[in-house]
Amino acid sequence: MSPFGLLPMRAWASLFSQVLRPSGLVCIREVHFHSQVSEAVLTSQLKPHQEKSNFIIKTPKGTRDLSPQQMVVREKILDMVVGCFKRHGAKRLDTPAFELKEMLTEKYGEDSGLIYDLKDQGGELLSLRYDLTVPFARYLAMYKVKKMKRYQVGKVWRRESPTIVQGRYREFCQCDFDIAGQFDPMIPDAECLKIMCEILSGLQLGDFLIKVNDRRILDGMLAVCGVPESKFHAICTSIDKLDKISWNDVRHEMVAKKGLAPEVADRIGDYVQCHGGVSLVEEMFQDSRLSQNKQALEGLGDLKLLFEYLTLFGIAEKISFDLSLARGLDYYTGVIYEAVLLQTPAQAEESFNVGSVAAGGRYDGLVGMFDPRGHKVPCVGLSIGVERIFAILEQRMKTSGQKIRTTETQVFVATPQKNFLHERLKLISELWDAGIKAELLYKNNPKLLTQLHYCEQMGIPLVVIIGEQELKEGVIKLRSVASREEVAIKRENLVAEIQKTLSES
Amino acid sequence: MSPFGLLPMRAWASLFSQVLRPSGLVCIREVHFHSQVSEAVLTSQLKPHQEKSNFIIKTPKGTRDLSPQQMVVREKILDMVVGCFKRHGAKRLDTPAFELKEMLTEKYGEDSGLIYDLKDQGGELLSLRYDLTVPFARYLAMYKVKKMKRYQVGKVWRRESPTIVQGRYREFCQCDFDIAGQFDPMIPDAECLKIMCEILSGLQLGDFLIKVNDRRILDGMLAVCGVPESKFHAICTSIDKLDKISWNDVRHEMVAKKGLAPEVADRIGDYVQCHGGVSLVEEMFQDSRLSQNKQALEGLGDLKLLFEYLTLFGIAEKISFDLSLARGLDYYTGVIYEAVLLQTPAQAEESFNVGSVAAGGRYDGLVGMFDPRGHKVPCVGLSIGVERIFAILEQRMKTSGQKIRTTETQVFVATPQKNFLHERLKLISELWDAGIKAELLYKNNPKLLTQLHYCEQMGIPLVVIIGEQELKEGVIKLRSVASREEVAIKRENLVAEIQKTLSES
């Protein structure tokens, strides 16, 4: 039986594969499985004599509980992602939820303000981790690990203005895969892109594209366009907005707000509006300005090699060299990439851009920032944006109206008679001890109809029924909830018969 | 093949079953898989021109990284625990790592000082969760859930003085199972004890005992002994120490430090030194003093019923009614329990008491503390102490010297020749796309010996070898790492042959 019970594997597959209305980037709206979520902010009135003001029962801003239905979807996604990481030979690592505050400083640029600090309660100054990359680099430096292919799944925390409607939370789950070590160029980088393709295809999220660029090309481009080095960061931030606002608006911001000369902005515009495949890499090699810049040439050389490997992996057509891709984080030093979905789920009322669903890049200097002697360990990796993928699949499930089982119970122990609790307890204990997933109602004398109704409601496939008559004859009735057929089986064969029935279904 | 590769399933089972030297409570010492852990506190010297003081690379006090080897053991434990929770029909829930600070106040008694607060960065006052029970109760009240059988696995944080040598951390993992709802008495409570037995047996930790008591019996006992109600809490704290220090020392603390009359202390001593099975429950029913106390009688009545059900579950002999069991947390209202191991692993150099490995109880008032109208939802549950179980199994593995695979790679793609990267990349891509777990070295021209050595070191069972000759003949060599046998197979049958070989091994 499918672990999703009521939802057979075929239906589950169709859930992942459902064809979406193609119209640019994915547009979805936030969906809640809790019908009560809209009323979830409740006021708890304490008894008057406690003289305490009313308080509101809620989760902290930007965070949420995940209901059992949501957890089923979440775990399905994580299983697929982790399955892919294991297929590529990664080991699992875990690090604490918080780090010494100083471990996180000077790693995230402008985003540092979004780090959650812990209160100074007399001891070390601590911060909640902002991603899984910096803790990984800290781990490599601390244990002097020079080579490692690891994955990590865990929550990270960022004090962003939560626009929950876009699937942005202050607490969210990341799935990271990274390859650390000195290797021949672009082989691990190409594997990272292959992994992103495998995961996005595997989750059947619809068509997607991975934008690729290189920090060195970006810096080289800014330099040859005439941007003063002091403005690189600010201009990158503007360029990064090109997936949300038009070039004209970005240009205006560069000139009016960031004081760039209009002709410099126009030169940038010529580049950042370019995207294409390996032919664009060749074109840029010939570019009169870019070809003068050593850094840019190095980046272009690596991208050319990367495309060679991507072709061998059969994924080159999924990759777009995009000169507007900047990526916010400070620690990237080479190739960077970001996956976006190209389709729109049907029936979305209010549409929005889910943004990137996976991203990553090369960060060759980060480990060295932790190492006592500054020894570098080159790294490249990727992070899967589980929350956004989750929002898409949750929406799809809601649209499809499919019911998901939240338990895996195989057998329910029922009785039509009063005073049969002892027999039910003995019986269910036998089932549990045999590894069979079983439940009963916590009532001394439940009605048979209530018991059978519970099975239908919960999608439990089998019921064993014991009563006066059965007890006398040394038998048990085994009932199929779907067909309502019942067979009498010998009490002593109970476990074997159930196992047989379950293995056949 | 076993998911643990180098460690066949049989060896794994023996790891769990290894017979321990019986000599009282389990004694182990802390073991590290990182050989470097002792040097893990490193000083990072930043370049002099940065004018920054040296800093130490470490994880925060009381926290640790889990290495890939440790994660394999950890996940094995979690799989067993979660498997048991699912066998009993529980749904999975997740809640945020932090809660509004006020959600956690007045829930933990004296332990409240151990809660980690987040810094006030302009917004809500937040605290890291201290356990998974209070967030569960908050969830039930917030969504007005009246009935739920749920499990949750997650980290919790407590600012305890970390005696890491005893497996106590400030960040640790809890696995909780709880049943919320109004049911007939003691049926869910008995199931919780059954679950604890199944998990502790399943993990093959050696002999164990579950101490049971009831908060009402405890309070009734204190009352009939003549303890003033204002001293209940302080005296309970002393009683709670009986598993670590002798009755004489506890008595001394009660009299000298907590101002209890010696004769009152002696009366308490008569009770708290009692433990036994259902016959002790009967005995206490007849006790001239206790039988005068309504609360105590209610507790005794429930315990009697509980033992009836435990007998039907076949676990009564694992349970000991122990009048000294107090449990620290404020929120318990009825039956309470705590599992301790009764054996000592061999070869422990410095012995210590690992303390309880699982615990729980009934808390009928907690949800009502969150509900606007104070509506109660009775709850009973248990928590598995993963860290302590982990410390025991880790020690056992170290003693046994067994090697654990940290990856699941099935096939390695190798070549004896130079300039074969392209062929290797095409080949491995095919394997990944077929769902086969495969690796290669990230080198343009690795030596064959290096490649084969990597397979032996990592426990990878199969190698596919491609070279000039094979390419010409349209074949691939498939090599068994263990037997060193090689067979030539047709290139086009590669995936099918590998899948066949893997399914046979």
XYZ file of N, CA and C in Angstrom, chain B residues 215-417:
609
model
N 1.011 12.181 40.359
C 1.134 13.461 41.064
C 0.154 13.556 42.243
N -1.029 12.968 42.085
C -2.031 13.041 43.151
C -1.621 12.187 44.346
N -0.971 11.043 44.058
C -0.480 10.207 45.157
C 0.640 10.942 45.895
N 1.498 11.569 45.122
C 2.624 12.306 45.680
C 2.118 13.436 46.587
N 1.197 14.232 46.053
C 0.644 15.333 46.843
C -0.090 14.809 48.076
N -0.876 13.731 47.877
C -1.619 13.141 49.007
C -0.666 12.654 50.077
N 0.402 12.004 49.660
C 1.398 11.495 50.593
C 2.016 12.635 51.404
N 2.396 13.709 50.715
C 2.995 14.851 51.415
C 2.003 15.429 52.423
N 0.746 15.499 52.012
C -0.278 16.048 52.903
C -0.438 15.180 54.140
N -0.583 13.879 53.950
C -0.835 13.010 55.114
C 0.406 12.863 55.993
N 1.578 13.144 55.435
C 2.784 13.115 56.258
C 2.933 14.388 57.078
N 2.132 15.396 56.742
C 2.180 16.635 57.503
C 3.066 17.713 56.924
N 3.351 17.628 55.618
C 4.140 18.682 54.980
C 3.201 19.858 54.682
N 3.565 21.067 55.103
C 2.704 22.209 54.762
C 2.703 22.421 53.247
N 1.547 22.792 52.698
C 1.404 22.884 51.242
C 2.437 23.804 50.623
N 2.842 24.827 51.354
C 3.830 25.775 50.809
C 5.183 25.104 50.560
N 5.390 23.973 51.213
C 6.685 23.298 51.046
C 6.641 22.118 50.068
N 5.455 21.834 49.511
C 5.314 20.686 48.599
C 6.396 20.687 47.519
N 6.543 21.854 46.870
C 7.441 21.916 45.731
C 8.892 21.641 46.132
N 9.305 22.307 47.209
C 10.692 22.153 47.683
C 10.969 20.713 48.099
N 10.010 20.088 48.758
C 10.205 18.717 49.231
C 10.226 17.747 48.044
N 9.373 18.010 47.051
C 9.385 17.186 45.833
C 10.763 17.224 45.177
N 11.340 18.412 45.111
C 12.665 18.559 44.519
C 13.683 17.688 45.249
N 13.572 17.649 46.580
C 14.482 16.784 47.343
C 14.224 15.316 47.032
N 12.956 14.919 47.036
C 12.595 13.521 46.768
C 13.138 13.087 45.399
N 13.061 14.015 44.445
C 13.493 13.735 43.077
C 14.966 13.319 43.009
N 15.722 13.665 44.050
C 17.157 13.350 44.033
C 17.466 11.925 44.490
N 16.415 11.198 44.893
C 16.638 9.852 45.457
C 17.290 8.871 44.482
N 17.232 9.141 43.193
C 17.907 8.218 42.270
C 19.395 8.519 42.179
N 19.803 9.650 42.792
C 21.223 9.999 42.737
C 21.898 9.937 44.094
N 21.188 10.345 45.151
C 21.783 10.323 46.493
C 20.932 9.475 47.445
N 21.500 9.117 48.567
C 20.829 8.185 49.494
C 19.683 8.866 50.253
N 18.821 8.043 50.829
C 17.716 8.575 51.621
C 18.233 9.430 52.775
N 19.310 8.997 53.408
C 19.863 9.774 54.526
C 20.232 11.191 54.100
N 20.840 11.309 52.926
C 21.217 12.639 52.439
C 19.982 13.466 52.089
N 19.000 12.800 51.479
C 17.760 13.501 51.130
C 17.057 13.964 52.416
N 17.023 13.088 53.409
C 16.383 13.417 54.684
C 17.075 14.621 55.331
N 18.399 14.584 55.305
C 19.173 15.682 55.869
C 18.822 17.007 55.188
N 18.727 16.967 53.849
C 18.378 18.177 53.096
C 17.003 18.694 53.504
N 16.055 17.759 53.660
C 14.683 18.153 54.012
C 14.623 18.830 55.380
N 15.359 18.244 56.303
C 15.293 18.741 57.687
C 16.169 19.986 57.868
N 17.436 19.852 57.452
C 18.388 20.943 57.719
C 18.188 22.132 56.794
N 17.949 21.855 55.521
C 17.878 22.975 54.579
C 16.453 23.466 54.351
N 15.504 22.537 54.402
C 14.153 22.953 54.029
C 13.216 23.036 55.228
N 13.793 22.885 56.438
C 13.059 23.138 57.674
C 11.898 22.195 57.965
N 12.021 20.953 57.513
C 10.946 19.994 57.767
C 11.175 19.350 59.142
N 10.093 19.116 59.877
C 10.228 18.424 61.168
C 10.759 17.013 60.916
N 11.699 16.555 61.765
C 12.304 15.234 61.542
C 11.269 14.119 61.439
N 10.203 14.184 62.284
C 9.217 13.096 62.245
C 8.426 13.106 60.943
N 8.235 14.310 60.364
C 7.556 14.395 59.065
C 8.443 13.763 57.990
N 9.725 14.099 58.053
C 10.676 13.519 57.093
C 10.680 11.995 57.203
N 10.649 11.498 58.403
C 10.664 10.043 58.584
C 9.419 9.388 58.001
N 8.286 10.063 58.176
C 7.059 9.519 57.591
C 7.182 9.459 56.066
N 7.731 10.535 55.483
C 7.953 10.537 54.019
C 8.868 9.381 53.638
N 9.908 9.193 54.479
C 10.878 8.129 54.204
C 10.229 6.761 54.111
N 9.226 6.536 54.940
C 8.534 5.244 54.896
C 7.903 4.999 53.531
N 7.416 6.076 52.919
C 6.756 5.924 51.625
C 7.746 5.863 50.467
N 8.628 6.874 50.421
C 9.430 7.028 49.197
C 10.457 5.922 49.005
N 10.651 5.115 50.032
C 11.568 4.003 49.830
C 10.831 2.753 49.333
N 9.511 2.914 49.102
C 8.714 1.787 48.596
C 8.693 1.753 47.076
N 8.892 0.591 46.531
C 8.577 0.404 45.119
C 8.235 -1.054 44.881
N 7.356 -1.265 43.911
C 6.910 -2.623 43.632
C 5.868 -2.619 42.544
N 5.182 -3.725 42.390
C 4.197 -3.858 41.329
C 2.800 -3.508 41.828
N 1.848 -4.175 41.211
C 0.451 -3.869 41.536
C 0.133 -4.169 43.006
N 0.901 -5.095 43.588
C 0.628 -5.430 44.994
C 0.917 -4.242 45.907
N 1.889 -3.404 45.520
C 2.176 -2.205 46.302
C 1.022 -1.208 46.191
N 0.382 -1.179 45.023
C -0.788 -0.314 44.869
C -1.854 -0.756 45.860
N -2.102 -2.080 45.917
C -3.096 -2.630 46.856
C -2.733 -2.278 48.295
N -1.453 -2.428 48.588
C -0.955 -2.146 49.931
C -1.227 -0.687 50.312
N -0.994 0.208 49.384
C -1.180 1.635 49.661
C -2.661 1.975 49.842
N -3.522 1.207 49.145
C -4.964 1.372 49.342
C -5.335 1.113 50.805
N -4.600 0.174 51.414
C -4.896 -0.201 52.794
C -4.174 0.692 53.806
N -3.238 1.505 53.300
C -2.430 2.320 54.197
C -3.320 3.258 55.012
N -3.145 3.217 56.335
C -4.057 3.936 57.227
C -4.066 5.436 56.940
N -2.889 5.992 56.614
C -2.854 7.434 56.371
C -3.296 7.785 54.947
N -2.656 7.148 53.965
C -2.932 7.489 52.557
C -4.400 7.311 52.202
N -5.030 6.266 52.765
C -6.411 5.958 52.413
C -7.386 7.018 52.926
N -6.864 7.941 53.729
C -7.701 9.038 54.204
C -7.719 10.195 53.206
N -6.814 10.146 52.233
C -6.657 11.294 51.331
C -7.348 11.030 50.002
N -8.315 11.903 49.659
C -9.135 11.704 48.466
C -8.287 11.674 47.182
N -7.413 12.668 47.090
C -6.542 12.760 45.918
C -5.723 11.486 45.720
N -5.090 11.049 46.815
C -4.240 9.861 46.745
C -5.065 8.651 46.308
N -6.279 8.549 46.817
C -7.136 7.412 46.467
C -7.472 7.426 44.979
N -7.720 8.600 44.445
C -7.990 8.707 43.007
C -6.794 8.216 42.210
N -5.629 8.673 42.617
C -4.400 8.261 41.924
C -4.190 6.766 42.020
N -4.423 6.216 43.215
C -4.234 4.773 43.407
C -5.232 3.978 42.570
N -6.458 4.480 42.499
C -7.478 3.807 41.691
C -7.049 3.753 40.225
N -6.529 4.871 39.725
C -6.079 4.904 38.338
C -4.888 3.971 38.115
N -3.967 3.974 39.072
C -2.789 3.101 38.927
C -3.201 1.630 38.875
N -4.210 1.282 39.680
C -4.682 -0.102 39.700
C -5.207 -0.496 38.310
N -6.013 0.407 37.747
C -6.558 0.172 36.403
C -5.422 0.108 35.371
N -4.470 1.006 35.544
C -3.322 1.030 34.633
C -2.604 -0.322 34.634
N -2.353 -0.852 35.808
C -1.656 -2.144 35.888
C -2.463 -3.262 35.231
N -3.787 -3.165 35.311
C -4.654 -4.146 34.655
C -4.359 -4.141 33.144
N -4.311 -2.952 32.571
C -4.071 -2.832 31.129
C -2.633 -3.228 30.766
N -1.697 -2.858 31.634
C -0.297 -3.203 31.370
C -0.100 -4.708 31.350
N -0.871 -5.405 32.189
C -0.811 -6.866 32.212
C -1.308 -7.422 30.873
N -2.403 -6.856 30.364
C -2.922 -7.297 29.064
C -1.915 -7.032 27.953
N -1.168 -5.955 28.079
C -0.132 -5.627 27.090
C 1.134 -6.464 27.293
N 1.160 -7.226 28.367
C 2.317 -8.080 28.627
C 3.554 -7.326 29.093
N 3.368 -6.156 29.687
C 4.545 -5.371 30.082
C 4.542 -5.020 31.574
N 3.632 -5.624 32.353
C 3.517 -5.243 33.771
C 4.822 -5.439 34.528
N 5.580 -6.464 34.150
C 6.823 -6.752 34.892
C 7.927 -5.723 34.615
N 7.708 -4.880 33.606
C 8.681 -3.823 33.306
C 8.390 -2.551 34.103
N 7.247 -2.533 34.779
C 6.780 -1.293 35.411
C 6.904 -1.404 36.933
N 7.444 -0.360 37.556
C 7.581 -0.344 39.006
C 6.895 0.888 39.587
N 5.913 0.646 40.446
C 5.266 1.752 41.171
C 6.290 2.251 42.183
N 6.688 3.506 42.033
C 7.789 4.032 42.832
C 7.372 5.369 43.430
N 7.161 5.376 44.758
C 6.638 6.590 45.403
C 7.647 7.723 45.474
N 8.887 7.447 45.055
C 9.882 8.523 45.071
C 9.928 9.284 43.750
N 9.225 8.775 42.735
C 9.280 9.451 41.439
C 8.479 10.750 41.496
N 9.133 11.865 41.207
C 8.447 13.168 41.324
C 8.335 13.907 39.988
N 9.340 13.854 39.119
C 9.367 14.593 37.846
C 9.293 16.096 38.085
N 10.209 16.799 37.490
C 10.346 18.225 37.762
C 9.238 19.130 37.241
N 8.771 18.891 36.008
C 7.948 19.888 35.349
C 6.619 20.137 36.053
N 6.224 21.402 36.012
C 5.029 21.853 36.720
C 3.736 21.301 36.156
N 3.741 20.980 34.853
C 2.440 20.784 34.219
C 1.795 19.409 34.411
N 2.500 18.457 35.010
C 1.892 17.133 35.191
C 0.788 17.161 36.242
N -0.284 16.422 35.977
C -1.432 16.425 36.895
C -1.820 15.027 37.360
N -1.369 13.974 36.681
C -1.783 12.618 37.047
C -0.614 11.669 37.045
N -0.775 10.574 36.322
C 0.271 9.557 36.271
C 1.550 10.149 35.644
N 2.688 9.782 36.215
C 3.992 10.192 35.674
C 4.886 8.965 35.571
N 5.829 8.970 34.651
C 6.700 7.804 34.481
C 8.054 8.189 33.923
N 8.985 7.309 34.127
C 10.368 7.577 33.750
C 11.065 6.228 33.551
N 11.720 6.050 32.425
C 12.400 4.779 32.147
C 13.887 4.887 32.445
N 14.426 3.910 33.153
C 15.862 3.881 33.420
C 16.438 2.550 32.929
N 17.690 2.598 32.508
C 18.358 1.374 32.066
C 18.978 0.699 33.277
N 19.002 -0.637 33.256
C 19.452 -1.389 34.423
C 20.810 -2.019 34.237
N 21.459 -1.725 33.115
C 22.724 -2.398 32.864
C 23.836 -1.430 32.532
N 24.994 -1.986 32.480
C 26.211 -1.216 32.287
C 26.920 -1.711 31.046
N 27.242 -0.842 30.134
C 28.010 -1.345 29.002
C 29.426 -1.721 29.450
N 29.929 -2.746 28.823
C 31.274 -3.198 29.146
C 32.298 -2.134 28.770
N 33.454 -2.235 29.332
C 34.598 -1.400 28.963
C 34.425 0.098 29.213
N 33.467 0.442 30.043
C 33.347 1.853 30.387
C 34.422 2.157 31.411
N 35.238 3.148 31.129
C 36.314 3.447 32.063
C 35.817 4.257 33.257
N 35.210 5.387 32.962
C 34.602 6.141 34.051
C 33.113 5.896 33.951
N 32.538 5.420 35.021
C 31.125 5.099 34.942
C 30.281 6.281 35.414
N 29.099 6.368 34.902
C 28.153 7.362 35.384
C 26.749 6.901 35.052
N 25.807 7.526 35.715
C 24.399 7.213 35.549
C 23.843 8.014 34.379
N 23.367 7.337 33.336
C 22.827 8.100 32.219
C 21.486 8.731 32.550
N 20.893 8.329 33.682
C 19.603 8.909 34.040
C 18.507 8.343 33.167
N 17.382 9.037 33.124
C 16.242 8.494 32.412
C 16.445 8.601 30.910
N 16.005 7.584 30.183
C 16.120 7.586 28.727
C 14.768 7.872 28.062
N 13.714 7.900 28.858
C 12.390 8.233 28.343
C 11.527 8.609 29.541
N 10.591 9.502 29.349
C 9.774 9.947 30.475
C 8.514 10.616 29.958
N 7.565 10.808 30.856
C 6.339 11.481 30.457
C 5.306 11.451 31.556
N 4.076 11.721 31.164
C 3.000 11.714 32.141
C 1.768 12.420 31.614
N 0.816 12.566 32.518
C -0.473 13.169 32.165
C -0.482 14.634 32.568
N -0.949 15.473 31.655
C -1.034 16.912 31.925
C -2.382 17.414 31.426
N -3.356 17.383 32.318
C -4.724 17.700 31.917
C -5.032 19.192 31.931
N -4.148 19.988 32.513
C -4.463 21.410 32.658
C -3.737 22.336 31.697
N -2.757 21.813 30.978
C -1.873 22.692 30.205
C -2.575 23.398 29.048
N -3.389 22.654 28.294
C -4.077 23.269 27.151
C -5.003 24.383 27.638
N -5.647 24.144 28.760
C -6.557 25.139 29.336
C -5.866 26.450 29.669
N -4.580 26.395 29.956
C -3.834 27.628 30.246
C -3.739 28.529 29.022
N -3.880 27.932 27.830
C -3.804 28.725 26.597
C -5.174 29.101 26.058
N -6.204 28.335 26.449
C -7.503 28.532 25.831
C -8.181 29.793 26.367
N -8.765 30.581 25.464
C -9.416 31.824 25.882
C -10.431 31.602 27.008
N -11.186 30.507 26.923
C -12.206 30.264 27.952
C -11.742 29.223 28.973
N -10.475 28.869 28.907
C -9.948 27.912 29.873
C -10.401 26.479 29.645
N -10.976 26.196 28.467
C -11.415 24.828 28.155
C -10.235 23.869 28.246
N -10.428 22.793 28.951
C -9.340 21.835 29.114
C -9.368 20.758 28.037
N -8.208 20.327 27.634
C -8.088 19.131 26.799
C -7.118 18.207 27.522
N -7.610 17.101 28.083
C -6.716 16.193 28.818
C -5.670 15.614 27.866
N -4.438 15.502 28.340
C -3.354 14.987 27.508
C -2.470 14.042 28.310
N -1.897 13.078 27.605
C -0.882 12.220 28.205
C 0.154 11.947 27.113
N 1.405 11.856 27.509
C 2.413 11.666 26.480
C 3.749 11.229 27.030
N 4.697 11.133 26.117
C 6.020 10.672 26.500
C 7.052 11.329 25.608
N 8.280 11.357 26.103
C 9.382 11.942 25.358
C 10.554 10.970 25.426
N 11.169 10.722 24.286
C 12.315 9.813 24.239
C 13.602 10.641 24.305
N 14.478 10.294 25.217
C 15.746 11.017 25.375
C 16.786 10.534 24.396
N 16.710 11.082 23.196
C 17.542 10.587 22.106
C 19.036 10.703 22.405
N 19.447 11.824 23.031
C 20.888 12.054 23.236
C 21.513 10.959 24.091
N 20.811 10.549 25.124
C 21.379 9.535 26.011
C 21.440 8.177 25.326
N 20.377 7.850 24.609
C 20.373 6.595 23.854
C 21.502 6.618 22.821
N 21.649 7.762 22.190
C 22.690 7.947 21.196
C 24.079 7.741 21.812
N 24.286 8.313 22.998
C 25.589 8.180 23.664
C 25.905 6.707 23.945
N 24.889 5.958 24.331
C 25.086 4.534 24.629
C 25.449 3.762 23.357
N 24.690 4.004 22.289
C 24.945 3.258 21.054
C 26.275 3.664 20.424
N 26.606 4.939 20.547
C 27.871 5.428 20.006
C 29.043 4.736 20.717
N 28.926 4.646 22.036
C 29.946 3.978 22.841
C 30.072 2.511 22.415
N 28.915 1.896 22.210
C 28.919 0.477 21.842
C 29.594 0.270 20.496
N 29.350 1.203 19.575
C 29.967 1.081 18.261
C 31.464 1.249 18.358
N 31.873 2.185 19.198
C 33.304 2.418 19.336
C 33.972 1.165 19.902
N 33.324 0.580 20.919
C 33.850 -0.627 21.539
C 33.949 -1.765 20.530
N 32.909 -1.902 19.714
C 32.886 -3.024 18.768
C 33.858 -2.789 17.615
N 34.256 -1.540 17.407
C 35.210 -1.237 16.336
C 34.637 -1.404 14.943
N 33.310 -1.516 14.848
C 32.703 -1.706 13.530
C 32.737 -0.424 12.714
N 32.956 -0.589 11.427
C 33.011 0.560 10.541
C 31.612 0.798 9.967
N 31.214 2.041 9.950
C 29.897 2.377 9.422
C 30.068 3.139 8.125
N 29.292 2.782 7.131
C 29.304 3.569 5.899
C 28.517 4.846 6.115
N 29.053 5.952 5.627
C 28.357 7.231 5.773
C 27.700 7.663 4.468
N 27.953 6.905 3.405
C 27.269 7.175 2.140
C 26.592 5.886 1.700
N 25.744 5.986 0.687
C 25.034 4.810 0.207
C 25.414 4.472 -1.230
N 26.509 5.064 -1.704
C 26.917 4.895 -3.101
C 27.010 3.425 -3.494
N 26.397 3.082 -4.628
C 26.356 1.693 -5.088
C 27.404 1.403 -6.152
N 27.670 2.411 -6.972
C 28.538 2.193 -8.131
C 29.536 3.335 -8.249
N 30.775 2.995 -8.559
C 31.782 4.009 -8.830
C 32.158 3.929 -10.302
N 32.268 5.080 -10.951
C 32.615 5.108 -12.366
C 34.104 5.417 -12.507
N 34.865 4.450 -13.047
C 36.325 4.583 -13.097
C 36.857 4.399 -14.519
N 38.059 4.840 -14.695
C 38.740 4.603 -15.968
C 40.231 4.372 -15.696
N 40.880 3.515 -16.499
C 42.324 3.335 -16.349
C 43.084 4.319 -17.245
N 42.370 5.084 -18.063
C 43.048 5.884 -19.078
C 42.897 7.388 -18.909
